[in-house]
Short mmCIF file of C-alpha atoms and ligand atoms in Angstrom, two decimals:
data_model
loop_
_atom_site.label_atom_id
_atom_site.label_comp_id
_atom_site.label_asym_id
_atom_site.label_seq_id
_atom_site.Cartn_x
_atom_site.Cartn_y
_atom_site.Cartn_z
CA MET A 1 39.47 35.79 118.06
CA LYS A 2 38.19 39.27 116.94
CA THR A 3 39.46 41.26 113.95
CA PRO A 4 40.03 45.06 114.32
CA LYS A 5 36.47 45.55 112.96
CA GLY A 6 35.10 43.27 115.66
CA ARG A 7 34.26 40.37 113.34
CA SER A 8 35.20 36.85 114.36
CA LYS A 9 38.24 35.62 112.49
CA VAL A 10 38.12 32.16 110.98
CA ILE A 11 41.24 30.29 112.04
CA PRO A 12 42.21 27.87 109.27
CA ALA A 13 42.69 24.25 110.25
CA ARG A 14 46.37 23.46 110.86
CA PRO A 15 47.75 21.24 108.13
CA GLU A 16 48.92 18.81 110.82
CA THR A 17 45.31 17.86 111.47
CA GLU A 18 45.06 16.68 107.86
CA ASN A 19 45.38 12.98 108.77
CA CYS A 20 43.09 13.18 111.77
CA GLY A 21 39.80 11.43 112.03
CA SER A 22 40.05 8.61 109.53
CA PHE A 23 41.99 5.48 110.33
CA PRO A 24 41.05 3.76 107.02
CA LYS A 25 42.12 6.78 104.96
CA ALA A 26 45.42 7.18 106.83
CA ALA A 27 46.16 3.44 106.54
CA GLU A 28 45.42 3.50 102.81
CA SER A 29 47.73 6.48 102.21
CA LEU A 30 50.51 5.06 104.39
CA ALA A 31 50.32 1.70 102.58
CA GLU A 32 50.63 3.39 99.19
CA ILE A 33 53.64 5.42 100.39
CA GLY A 34 55.23 2.29 101.87
CA ARG A 35 54.91 0.35 98.61
CA GLY A 36 56.48 3.30 96.80
CA PHE A 37 59.42 3.40 99.23
CA TYR A 38 59.91 -0.37 98.76
CA ALA A 39 60.06 0.16 95.00
CA ARG A 40 62.80 2.75 95.57
CA GLY A 41 64.78 0.23 97.66
CA TRP A 42 64.39 2.25 100.87
CA VAL A 43 62.51 -0.37 102.97
CA LEU A 44 63.72 -3.79 101.82
CA GLY A 45 63.64 -7.00 103.86
CA THR A 46 60.74 -5.98 106.17
CA SER A 47 62.64 -2.83 107.23
CA GLY A 48 60.99 0.52 107.93
CA ASN A 49 57.77 1.55 109.62
CA PHE A 50 55.18 4.27 109.08
CA SER A 51 52.61 6.08 111.18
CA ALA A 52 50.12 8.93 111.05
CA VAL A 53 48.25 10.72 113.80
CA ILE A 54 44.52 10.13 113.46
CA SER A 55 43.50 11.84 116.69
CA ARG A 56 45.33 14.06 119.18
CA LYS A 57 42.94 13.98 122.13
CA PRO A 58 43.05 11.14 122.88
CA LEU A 59 46.26 10.44 121.00
CA ARG A 60 45.76 7.74 118.36
CA LEU A 61 48.17 6.64 115.64
CA ALA A 62 47.74 4.40 112.62
CA ILE A 63 50.98 2.41 112.47
CA THR A 64 52.40 -0.60 110.63
CA SER A 65 52.35 -4.01 112.29
CA THR A 66 55.78 -5.46 112.98
CA GLY A 67 57.73 -7.60 110.49
CA LEU A 68 55.88 -6.77 107.29
CA ASP A 69 57.14 -7.03 103.72
CA LYS A 70 56.58 -3.43 102.62
CA GLY A 71 56.47 -4.40 98.94
CA GLY A 72 52.87 -5.56 99.27
CA LEU A 73 51.79 -3.33 102.15
CA THR A 74 48.02 -2.98 102.53
CA ALA A 75 45.76 -0.86 104.73
CA LYS A 76 44.67 -4.01 106.58
CA GLN A 77 48.20 -4.39 107.96
CA PHE A 78 47.90 -1.21 110.03
CA LEU A 79 46.96 -1.02 113.68
CA GLU A 80 45.60 1.81 115.75
CA ILE A 81 47.61 2.47 118.92
CA ASP A 82 47.21 4.79 121.90
CA GLU A 83 49.78 7.04 123.59
CA ALA A 84 51.37 4.01 125.32
CA ALA A 85 51.55 1.91 122.11
CA ASN A 86 48.64 -0.31 123.20
CA VAL A 87 46.66 -1.66 120.24
CA VAL A 88 43.12 -0.25 120.24
CA ARG A 89 42.12 -1.38 116.72
CA GLY A 90 43.23 -4.36 114.64
CA ALA A 91 44.98 -7.58 115.55
CA GLY A 92 48.70 -8.16 115.90
CA ARG A 93 51.72 -6.41 117.33
CA PRO A 94 52.64 -2.86 116.37
CA SER A 95 56.06 -1.96 114.96
CA ALA A 96 58.85 -2.69 117.42
CA GLU A 97 59.79 0.98 116.97
CA ALA A 98 56.34 2.36 117.91
CA LEU A 99 57.79 4.15 120.95
CA LEU A 100 60.09 6.16 118.67
CA HIS A 101 57.09 7.26 116.60
CA LEU A 102 55.29 8.35 119.76
CA ALA A 103 58.38 10.25 120.97
CA ILE A 104 58.53 12.12 117.64
CA VAL A 105 54.79 12.89 117.65
CA HIS A 106 55.06 14.25 121.20
CA ASN A 107 58.24 16.26 120.81
CA ALA A 108 58.24 17.41 117.18
CA GLY A 109 54.49 17.99 116.86
CA ALA A 110 54.52 15.54 113.96
CA GLY A 111 51.34 14.46 112.19
CA ALA A 112 53.13 11.60 110.45
CA VAL A 113 56.42 9.72 111.00
CA LEU A 114 58.25 7.72 108.32
CA HIS A 115 61.27 5.46 108.87
CA THR A 116 63.43 4.10 106.02
CA HIS A 117 66.50 1.85 105.73
CA SER A 118 68.20 2.97 102.52
CA VAL A 119 71.75 1.90 101.66
CA CYS A 120 72.85 5.57 101.77
CA SER A 121 71.44 6.25 105.25
CA THR A 122 72.99 3.02 106.52
CA VAL A 123 76.44 3.81 105.11
CA LEU A 124 76.52 7.52 106.01
CA SER A 125 75.19 6.97 109.53
CA GLY A 126 78.22 4.74 110.07
CA THR A 127 80.89 6.84 108.37
CA HIS A 128 79.69 10.10 110.03
CA ALA A 129 78.86 8.72 113.48
CA ARG A 130 82.11 10.11 114.93
CA TYR A 131 80.94 13.65 114.01
CA GLY A 132 77.59 13.16 115.74
CA GLY A 133 75.68 13.96 112.56
CA ILE A 134 75.76 15.11 108.96
CA ALA A 135 75.69 18.76 107.83
CA LEU A 136 73.80 19.29 104.58
CA GLU A 137 74.41 22.71 103.03
CA GLY A 138 74.37 24.47 99.68
CA TYR A 139 71.82 22.29 97.89
CA GLU A 140 68.71 23.65 96.19
CA MET A 141 66.82 20.51 97.28
CA LEU A 142 67.09 21.69 100.92
CA LYS A 143 64.17 24.00 100.08
CA GLY A 144 61.95 20.92 100.06
CA LEU A 145 62.26 20.82 103.85
CA ALA A 146 59.53 22.68 105.76
CA ALA A 147 60.34 26.38 106.33
CA VAL A 148 63.68 26.23 104.48
CA LYS A 149 63.90 29.15 102.03
CA THR A 150 67.44 29.05 100.67
CA HIS A 151 70.08 26.63 99.46
CA LYS A 152 72.42 28.32 101.95
CA HIS A 153 70.50 26.70 104.82
CA ARG A 154 72.62 24.32 106.91
CA GLU A 155 70.58 21.25 107.82
CA TRP A 156 71.90 19.18 110.72
CA LEU A 157 70.99 15.49 110.62
CA PRO A 158 71.96 14.08 114.02
CA ILE A 159 73.17 10.47 114.32
CA LEU A 160 72.05 8.58 117.40
CA GLU A 161 73.65 5.35 118.51
CA ASN A 162 71.40 2.41 117.67
CA SER A 163 69.83 0.30 120.42
CA GLN A 164 67.39 -2.60 120.82
CA ASP A 165 66.09 -1.03 124.06
CA MET A 166 63.25 1.06 122.68
CA VAL A 167 62.45 2.76 126.00
CA GLU A 168 66.03 3.97 126.31
CA LEU A 169 66.22 4.90 122.61
CA ALA A 170 62.90 6.79 122.74
CA ASP A 171 64.32 8.71 125.69
CA ARG A 172 67.36 9.76 123.66
CA VAL A 173 65.14 10.68 120.70
CA THR A 174 63.08 12.88 123.03
CA ARG A 175 66.22 14.59 124.37
CA THR A 176 67.57 15.16 120.85
CA LEU A 177 64.31 16.74 119.70
CA ARG A 178 64.14 19.01 122.75
CA GLU A 179 67.77 20.09 122.38
CA THR A 180 67.65 20.63 118.60
CA PRO A 181 64.05 21.52 117.74
CA VAL A 182 64.86 22.83 114.24
CA ILE A 183 65.79 19.49 112.70
CA HIS A 184 63.66 17.64 110.14
CA GLY A 185 65.02 14.14 110.79
CA PHE A 186 67.73 12.05 112.41
CA LEU A 187 69.69 8.89 111.67
CA LEU A 188 70.07 5.82 113.82
CA GLN A 189 73.63 4.57 113.41
CA GLU A 190 73.95 1.83 110.77
CA HIS A 191 70.18 1.51 110.92
CA GLY A 192 68.28 4.18 109.00
CA LEU A 193 66.47 7.49 108.74
CA TYR A 194 63.57 8.89 110.77
CA THR A 195 61.76 11.90 109.45
CA TRP A 196 58.33 13.40 109.96
CA GLY A 197 56.00 16.18 108.90
CA GLU A 198 52.96 18.10 110.02
CA SER A 199 51.06 16.11 107.40
CA LEU A 200 51.69 12.79 105.70
CA ALA A 201 52.44 14.58 102.42
CA GLU A 202 55.08 16.68 104.17
CA ALA A 203 56.65 13.64 105.85
CA LYS A 204 56.83 11.84 102.47
CA ARG A 205 58.47 14.89 100.91
CA HIS A 206 61.02 14.97 103.73
CA VAL A 207 61.95 11.33 103.10
CA GLU A 208 62.44 12.10 99.40
CA ILE A 209 64.52 15.22 100.10
CA LEU A 210 66.73 13.66 102.78
CA GLU A 211 67.23 10.41 100.88
CA PHE A 212 68.10 12.45 97.77
CA LEU A 213 70.65 14.56 99.66
CA MET A 214 72.24 11.51 101.31
CA GLU A 215 72.56 9.85 97.91
CA VAL A 216 74.17 13.02 96.54
CA LEU A 217 76.68 12.96 99.42
CA MET A 218 77.47 9.31 98.80
CA ARG A 219 77.86 9.73 95.06
CA SER A 220 79.91 12.93 95.46
CA GLY A 221 82.32 11.05 97.71
CA ALA A 222 82.54 8.24 95.19
CA ALA A 223 82.92 10.71 92.31
CA GLN A 224 85.86 12.36 94.08
CA SER A 225 87.69 9.15 94.85
CA THR A 226 87.06 7.02 91.78
CA GLY A 227 88.64 7.31 88.36
CA VAL A 228 91.46 9.49 89.67
CA PRO A 229 94.89 8.08 88.77
CA ASP A 230 97.51 7.80 91.51
CA GLY A 231 99.50 11.02 91.84
CA ALA A 232 96.99 13.10 89.87
CA ASP A 233 96.05 16.59 90.99
CA CYS A 234 93.08 18.68 89.93
CA HIS A 235 94.80 19.63 86.66
CA GLY A 236 94.83 16.07 85.37
CA PRO A 237 96.86 12.90 85.55
CA VAL A 238 100.63 12.88 85.90
CA ALA A 239 102.45 12.41 82.63
CA ASN A 240 103.69 8.94 81.81
CA SER A 241 107.47 8.66 82.07
C1 LIG B 301 65.14 -6.14 109.01
S1 LIG B 301 64.27 -4.84 109.71
C2 LIG B 301 64.76 -4.77 111.43
C3 LIG B 301 63.81 -4.01 112.31
C4 LIG B 301 63.73 -2.57 111.91
O1 LIG B 301 64.69 -1.84 112.08
C5 LIG B 301 62.56 -2.00 111.26
O2 LIG B 301 62.57 -0.87 110.84
C6 LIG B 301 61.30 -2.78 111.14
O3 LIG B 301 60.76 -3.05 112.38
P1 LIG B 301 59.19 -3.36 112.54
O4 LIG B 301 59.04 -3.89 113.93
O5 LIG B 301 58.48 -2.08 112.33
O6 LIG B 301 58.86 -4.36 111.50
ZN1 ZN B 302 64.33 0.28 111.55
#
């Protein structure tokens, strides 16, 4: 590309290429993030899975093996997979949800994909399933999502019906991402949260922001319905007779 003065313009590397090129480095960073999420209670009981793009052409992901306790996650427990979820480095089976990671990488341009199973995402994805998603609006923390500049932003977190058929589910994930390209994550009903980012750091931030906002929603609901005496209105409890 030429500048108006005819000089070649240096195009900065896209942040999404940040993870590329080093499987060991990506696995190390993902393992550290996974242990942190376990400590927060977001990936208990072997739940959750994590991946990062390490090469785009050909497509290669570092991804967790299936069935791991995330509390002691290490870099050695990661596998390298290709665009069809075949293992090309390491021994073992990749996450059962690898096809969802690939669908997100393909259709959201993600450089990293993180999946958590917090109590809040599990509860809210059930209570809000009949609305098709959760609208998050008015919170300063929304500005932690990529490209969001104001608390007035309305973030739509779609809820997809859960399934054990990963081919079918990956297909619905793909359709959701094509139909609503502005989202930063989605919920699987009574299952958990998927979010992603151009870089691993961005994906981690998105988990923290979305988990925070879901916890706020849960606690706000509880705050409104607990400690309020029967028959009370917003001016206080009814007088004792
Ligand atoms: C008790 S976790 C059930 C499976 C699941 O939803 C999950 O996130 C972990 O699956 P993986 O195959 O990645 O271990
Ligand atoms: Zn899961």
